[in-house]
């Protein structure tokens, strides 16, 4: 398919602080959407009235924006240390994303671009991911999960968050694990397209993948994993779909309000 004819749904469940949400929406506005048919579907799970107002304003400034209400559980907490999730919240987000999938299938979209509401993207990213020709591909971003830790990616190789390449049942020493982990993370610093085992938060999914049955619903007999993105990736692999990460146009993660300091520099480099 000529990407200029693609019908794309940008989807996001949103429960976000206003200052971060403002930057996210501005980033979507800056994205190169020329010659693309773009529509938006947001699940408004905000309890902050200022955040609700920002979504409403975005809808007034852009055509084809649809917002549906969330459950507004008001149990999601973000601090300068971390984000705090429980199974109820993760399953609820999975439900929201599956509603977006159902809408995309029913309304004959060619792609969904799922993006978390604390991300900024390069203005070329959507067209770039479309040009990859992959059914499921994420753009990389790096996050310090703890304030003093090294940045780690939004992709992984196996299970919950394994970053060590290995063969099935391969017995590795701790030093070999550390070396292989370093090599994998170093590879992701090189611009390219790489096959991975897990991904999330900034992901383009084709209609072909949607029709095969990918979704985020919890897999009841798989209790060792947590998080809707894990269940999505397991289903995708079971359906014979490959997962890829692109590293040419990294997104920027405003994981903490202190990360807002880096927004001007990111925008300047990605315009």
Tab-separated table of N, CA, C and O in Angstrom, residues 66-141:
chain	number	residue	atom	x	y	z
A	66	UNK	N	-11.822	11.929	18.350
A	66	UNK	CA	-12.907	11.331	19.127
A	66	UNK	C	-12.371	11.013	20.518
A	66	UNK	O	-11.295	10.423	20.653
A	67	UNK	N	-13.100	11.413	21.535
A	67	UNK	CA	-12.709	11.147	22.925
A	67	UNK	C	-13.827	10.381	23.611
A	67	UNK	O	-14.990	10.767	23.522
A	68	UNK	N	-13.470	9.298	24.261
A	68	UNK	CA	-14.445	8.510	25.009
A	68	UNK	C	-14.035	8.486	26.475
A	68	UNK	O	-12.849	8.555	26.798
A	69	UNK	N	-14.994	8.430	27.388
A	69	UNK	CA	-14.655	8.496	28.817
A	69	UNK	C	-14.065	7.189	29.324
A	69	UNK	O	-14.434	6.097	28.884
A	70	UNK	N	-13.134	7.298	30.277
A	70	UNK	CA	-12.592	6.137	30.968
A	70	UNK	C	-13.312	5.916	32.280
A	70	UNK	O	-14.318	6.558	32.588
A	71	UNK	N	-12.781	5.007	33.071
A	71	UNK	CA	-13.399	4.668	34.357
A	71	UNK	C	-13.039	5.653	35.461
A	71	UNK	O	-13.676	5.683	36.507
A	72	UNK	N	-11.969	6.427	35.244
A	72	UNK	CA	-11.504	7.428	36.212
A	72	UNK	C	-11.346	6.820	37.615
A	72	UNK	O	-11.919	7.286	38.593
A	73	UNK	N	-10.523	5.772	37.664
A	73	UNK	CA	-10.299	5.078	38.934
A	73	UNK	C	-9.506	5.924	39.927
A	73	UNK	O	-9.564	5.707	41.126
A	74	UNK	N	-8.725	6.881	39.393
A	74	UNK	CA	-7.966	7.807	40.240
A	74	UNK	C	-7.012	7.083	41.198
A	74	UNK	O	-6.849	7.475	42.345
A	75	UNK	N	-6.380	6.006	40.704
A	75	UNK	CA	-5.450	5.259	41.547
A	75	UNK	C	-4.037	5.233	40.958
A	75	UNK	O	-3.163	4.570	41.489
A	76	UNK	N	-3.831	5.959	39.868
A	76	UNK	CA	-2.531	5.957	39.203
A	76	UNK	C	-1.678	7.089	39.761
A	76	UNK	O	-2.069	8.248	39.727
A	77	UNK	N	-0.506	6.746	40.301
A	77	UNK	CA	0.354	7.736	40.931
A	77	UNK	C	1.714	7.793	40.235
A	77	UNK	O	2.318	6.759	39.947
A	78	UNK	N	2.175	9.015	39.986
A	78	UNK	CA	3.508	9.247	39.431
A	78	UNK	C	4.243	10.211	40.353
A	78	UNK	O	3.687	11.236	40.742
A	79	UNK	N	5.474	9.869	40.666
A	79	UNK	CA	6.298	10.742	41.486
A	79	UNK	C	7.642	10.931	40.801
A	79	UNK	O	7.892	10.385	39.724
A	80	UNK	N	8.524	11.672	41.440
A	80	UNK	CA	9.872	11.838	40.910
A	80	UNK	C	10.705	10.563	41.058
A	80	UNK	O	11.800	10.468	40.510
A	81	UNK	N	10.189	9.593	41.782
A	81	UNK	CA	10.890	8.314	41.928
A	81	UNK	C	10.449	7.336	40.854
A	81	UNK	O	11.253	6.769	40.124
A	82	UNK	N	9.121	7.112	40.728
A	82	UNK	CA	8.652	6.070	39.821
A	82	UNK	C	7.177	6.271	39.509
A	82	UNK	O	6.532	7.204	39.996
A	83	UNK	N	6.646	5.368	38.664
A	83	UNK	CA	5.212	5.256	38.424
A	83	UNK	C	4.734	3.998	39.141
A	83	UNK	O	5.431	2.982	39.143
A	84	UNK	N	3.547	4.056	39.703
A	84	UNK	CA	3.077	2.960	40.544
A	84	UNK	C	1.829	2.325	39.932
A	84	UNK	O	0.777	2.955	39.837
A	85	UNK	N	2.006	1.069	39.512
A	85	UNK	CA	0.945	0.332	38.835
A	85	UNK	C	0.512	-0.862	39.679
A	85	UNK	O	1.310	-1.440	40.414
A	86	UNK	N	-0.746	-1.260	39.534
A	86	UNK	CA	-1.201	-2.536	40.076
A	86	UNK	C	-1.957	-3.260	38.970
A	86	UNK	O	-2.175	-2.723	37.874
A	87	UNK	N	-2.349	-4.498	39.235
A	87	UNK	CA	-2.993	-5.303	38.195
A	87	UNK	C	-4.288	-4.675	37.698
A	87	UNK	O	-4.605	-4.735	36.499
A	88	UNK	N	-5.051	-4.073	38.600
A	88	UNK	CA	-6.313	-3.463	38.195
A	88	UNK	C	-6.070	-2.351	37.179
A	88	UNK	O	-6.759	-2.264	36.150
A	89	UNK	N	-5.091	-1.502	37.458
A	89	UNK	CA	-4.790	-0.410	36.540
A	89	UNK	C	-4.276	-0.929	35.201
A	89	UNK	O	-4.693	-0.445	34.140
A	90	UNK	N	-3.379	-1.900	35.229
A	90	UNK	CA	-2.830	-2.426	33.986
A	90	UNK	C	-3.907	-3.104	33.149
A	90	UNK	O	-3.948	-2.947	31.920
A	91	UNK	N	-4.786	-3.850	33.798
A	91	UNK	CA	-5.875	-4.500	33.061
A	91	UNK	C	-6.847	-3.482	32.489
A	91	UNK	O	-7.386	-3.664	31.386
A	92	UNK	N	-7.074	-2.394	33.235
A	92	UNK	CA	-7.961	-1.342	32.737
A	92	UNK	C	-7.368	-0.683	31.495
A	92	UNK	O	-8.067	-0.440	30.503
A	93	UNK	N	-6.073	-0.391	31.519
A	93	UNK	CA	-5.421	0.184	30.342
A	93	UNK	C	-5.512	-0.790	29.167
A	93	UNK	O	-5.746	-0.380	28.020
A	94	UNK	N	-5.352	-2.076	29.443
A	94	UNK	CA	-5.510	-3.075	28.391
A	94	UNK	C	-6.904	-3.047	27.781
A	94	UNK	O	-7.071	-3.160	26.562
A	95	UNK	N	-7.916	-2.882	28.621
A	95	UNK	CA	-9.293	-2.773	28.125
A	95	UNK	C	-9.445	-1.556	27.220
A	95	UNK	O	-10.098	-1.623	26.166
A	96	UNK	N	-8.883	-0.440	27.643
A	96	UNK	CA	-8.960	0.782	26.827
A	96	UNK	C	-8.308	0.555	25.457
A	96	UNK	O	-8.857	0.952	24.418
A	97	UNK	N	-7.131	-0.037	25.459
A	97	UNK	CA	-6.434	-0.261	24.193
A	97	UNK	C	-7.203	-1.226	23.298
A	97	UNK	O	-7.236	-1.049	22.067
A	98	UNK	N	-7.840	-2.221	23.892
A	98	UNK	CA	-8.626	-3.158	23.088
A	98	UNK	C	-9.871	-2.485	22.507
A	98	UNK	O	-10.330	-2.840	21.409
A	99	UNK	N	-10.424	-1.506	23.227
A	99	UNK	CA	-11.532	-0.726	22.664
A	99	UNK	C	-11.062	0.066	21.448
A	99	UNK	O	-11.795	0.192	20.452
A	100	UNK	N	-9.854	0.576	21.524
A	100	UNK	CA	-9.283	1.300	20.380
A	100	UNK	C	-9.081	0.354	19.201
A	100	UNK	O	-9.367	0.708	18.045
A	101	UNK	N	-8.617	-0.863	19.477
A	101	UNK	CA	-8.461	-1.861	18.411
A	101	UNK	C	-9.805	-2.177	17.769
A	101	UNK	O	-9.931	-2.227	16.533
A	102	UNK	N	-10.818	-2.396	18.580
A	102	UNK	CA	-12.156	-2.699	18.047
A	102	UNK	C	-12.655	-1.564	17.149
A	102	UNK	O	-13.237	-1.805	16.086
A	103	UNK	N	-12.432	-0.342	17.578
A	103	UNK	CA	-12.853	0.820	16.794
A	103	UNK	C	-12.102	0.864	15.460
A	103	UNK	O	-12.694	1.150	14.404
A	104	UNK	N	-10.807	0.594	15.496
A	104	UNK	CA	-9.994	0.634	14.281
A	104	UNK	C	-10.438	-0.422	13.281
A	104	UNK	O	-10.515	-0.165	12.066
A	105	UNK	N	-10.728	-1.619	13.765
A	105	UNK	CA	-11.176	-2.687	12.868
A	105	UNK	C	-12.529	-2.333	12.257
A	105	UNK	O	-12.734	-2.434	11.038
A	106	UNK	N	-13.451	-1.918	13.103
A	106	UNK	CA	-14.811	-1.593	12.645
A	106	UNK	C	-14.807	-0.479	11.618
A	106	UNK	O	-15.589	-0.495	10.653
A	107	UNK	N	-13.918	0.503	11.798
A	107	UNK	CA	-13.895	1.675	10.920
A	107	UNK	C	-12.831	1.582	9.830
A	107	UNK	O	-12.487	2.592	9.205
A	108	UNK	N	-12.289	0.382	9.646
A	108	UNK	CA	-11.427	0.051	8.503
A	108	UNK	C	-10.169	0.916	8.416
A	108	UNK	O	-9.773	1.383	7.353
A	109	UNK	N	-9.522	1.092	9.554
A	109	UNK	CA	-8.225	1.760	9.549
A	109	UNK	C	-7.151	0.786	9.074
A	109	UNK	O	-7.221	-0.422	9.338
A	110	UNK	N	-6.150	1.320	8.409
A	110	UNK	CA	-5.026	0.501	7.937
A	110	UNK	C	-3.996	0.277	9.036
A	110	UNK	O	-3.296	-0.736	9.034
A	111	UNK	N	-3.917	1.215	9.977
A	111	UNK	CA	-2.941	1.124	11.066
A	111	UNK	C	-3.499	1.788	12.319
A	111	UNK	O	-4.298	2.725	12.231
A	112	UNK	N	-3.021	1.308	13.472
A	112	UNK	CA	-3.124	2.049	14.726
A	112	UNK	C	-1.717	2.461	15.127
A	112	UNK	O	-0.779	1.658	15.069
A	113	UNK	N	-1.592	3.707	15.548
A	113	UNK	CA	-0.359	4.147	16.190
A	113	UNK	C	-0.691	4.399	17.647
A	113	UNK	O	-1.320	5.396	17.999
A	114	UNK	N	-0.307	3.433	18.511
A	114	UNK	CA	-0.500	3.587	19.950
A	114	UNK	C	0.661	4.396	20.513
A	114	UNK	O	1.830	4.078	20.268
A	115	UNK	N	0.336	5.427	21.277
A	115	UNK	CA	1.394	6.234	21.876
A	115	UNK	C	0.972	6.670	23.266
A	115	UNK	O	-0.150	7.144	23.476
A	116	UNK	N	1.866	6.492	24.234
A	116	UNK	CA	1.598	6.920	25.606
A	116	UNK	C	1.641	8.436	25.698
A	116	UNK	O	2.383	9.104	24.967
A	117	UNK	N	0.877	8.966	26.648
A	117	UNK	CA	0.691	10.418	26.729
A	117	UNK	C	1.829	11.149	27.435
A	117	UNK	O	1.704	12.340	27.734
A	118	UNK	N	2.935	10.473	27.688
A	118	UNK	CA	4.115	11.150	28.240
A	118	UNK	C	5.305	11.057	27.290
A	118	UNK	O	6.455	11.139	27.702
A	119	UNK	N	4.997	10.911	25.990
A	119	UNK	CA	6.046	10.794	24.980
A	119	UNK	C	6.013	11.961	24.002
A	119	UNK	O	4.943	12.490	23.679
A	120	UNK	N	7.180	12.328	23.521
A	120	UNK	CA	7.324	13.241	22.402
A	120	UNK	C	7.958	12.477	21.259
A	120	UNK	O	8.802	11.601	21.478
A	121	UNK	N	7.560	12.791	20.019
A	121	UNK	CA	8.101	12.068	18.871
A	121	UNK	C	8.717	13.026	17.855
A	121	UNK	O	8.339	14.191	17.755
A	122	UNK	N	9.656	12.500	17.094
A	122	UNK	CA	10.205	13.214	15.954
A	122	UNK	C	9.088	13.444	14.942
A	122	UNK	O	8.245	12.578	14.733
A	123	UNK	N	9.077	14.609	14.325
A	123	UNK	CA	7.971	14.929	13.419
A	123	UNK	C	7.905	13.978	12.217
A	123	UNK	O	6.854	13.826	11.602
A	124	UNK	N	9.002	13.292	11.896
A	124	UNK	CA	9.024	12.368	10.759
A	124	UNK	C	8.612	10.943	11.130
A	124	UNK	O	8.505	10.075	10.274
A	125	UNK	N	8.377	10.698	12.423
A	125	UNK	CA	8.297	9.320	12.893
A	125	UNK	C	7.157	8.524	12.276
A	125	UNK	O	7.353	7.366	11.867
A	126	UNK	N	5.958	9.064	12.222
A	126	UNK	CA	4.821	8.266	11.756
A	126	UNK	C	5.060	7.770	10.335
A	126	UNK	O	4.893	6.575	10.040
A	127	UNK	N	5.478	8.645	9.452
A	127	UNK	CA	5.752	8.229	8.079
A	127	UNK	C	6.917	7.244	8.013
A	127	UNK	O	6.926	6.311	7.203
A	128	UNK	N	7.884	7.466	8.879
A	128	UNK	CA	9.046	6.570	8.908
A	128	UNK	C	8.646	5.150	9.312
A	128	UNK	O	9.071	4.165	8.689
A	129	UNK	N	7.814	5.017	10.338
A	129	UNK	CA	7.376	3.683	10.753
A	129	UNK	C	6.510	3.042	9.683
A	129	UNK	O	6.595	1.827	9.443
A	130	UNK	N	5.673	3.817	9.031
A	130	UNK	CA	4.875	3.282	7.935
A	130	UNK	C	5.763	2.715	6.833
A	130	UNK	O	5.490	1.642	6.283
A	131	UNK	N	6.845	3.424	6.533
A	131	UNK	CA	7.748	3.003	5.459
A	131	UNK	C	8.525	1.740	5.796
A	131	UNK	O	9.080	1.098	4.902
A	132	UNK	N	8.559	1.362	7.082
A	132	UNK	CA	9.294	0.147	7.464
A	132	UNK	C	8.661	-1.110	6.888
A	132	UNK	O	9.329	-2.132	6.709
A	133	UNK	N	7.366	-1.069	6.606
A	133	UNK	CA	6.679	-2.233	6.056
A	133	UNK	C	6.408	-3.336	7.060
A	133	UNK	O	5.985	-4.427	6.678
A	134	UNK	N	6.606	-3.068	8.354
A	134	UNK	CA	6.416	-4.083	9.385
A	134	UNK	C	4.997	-4.026	9.952
A	134	UNK	O	4.402	-2.969	10.066
A	135	UNK	N	4.492	-5.198	10.320
A	135	UNK	CA	3.146	-5.259	10.892
A	135	UNK	C	3.106	-4.705	12.309
A	135	UNK	O	2.092	-4.137	12.724
A	136	UNK	N	4.187	-4.873	13.062
A	136	UNK	CA	4.261	-4.345	14.425
A	136	UNK	C	5.664	-3.779	14.635
A	136	UNK	O	6.652	-4.514	14.599
A	137	UNK	N	5.739	-2.483	14.852
A	137	UNK	CA	7.046	-1.857	15.048
A	137	UNK	C	6.905	-0.697	16.025
A	137	UNK	O	6.002	0.131	15.912
A	138	UNK	N	7.801	-0.659	16.995
A	138	UNK	CA	7.856	0.438	17.969
A	138	UNK	C	9.055	1.328	17.677
A	138	UNK	O	10.053	0.873	17.106
A	139	UNK	N	8.928	2.573	18.083
A	139	UNK	CA	10.102	3.443	18.087
A	139	UNK	C	10.708	3.393	19.489
A	139	UNK	O	9.992	3.347	20.493
A	140	UNK	N	12.007	3.391	19.534
A	140	UNK	CA	12.688	3.264	20.817
A	140	UNK	C	12.634	4.569	21.610
A	140	UNK	O	12.539	5.663	21.056
A	141	UNK	N	12.627	4.440	22.912
A	141	UNK	CA	12.926	5.554	23.811
A	141	UNK	C	13.603	4.961	25.041
A	141	UNK	O	13.527	3.763	25.303
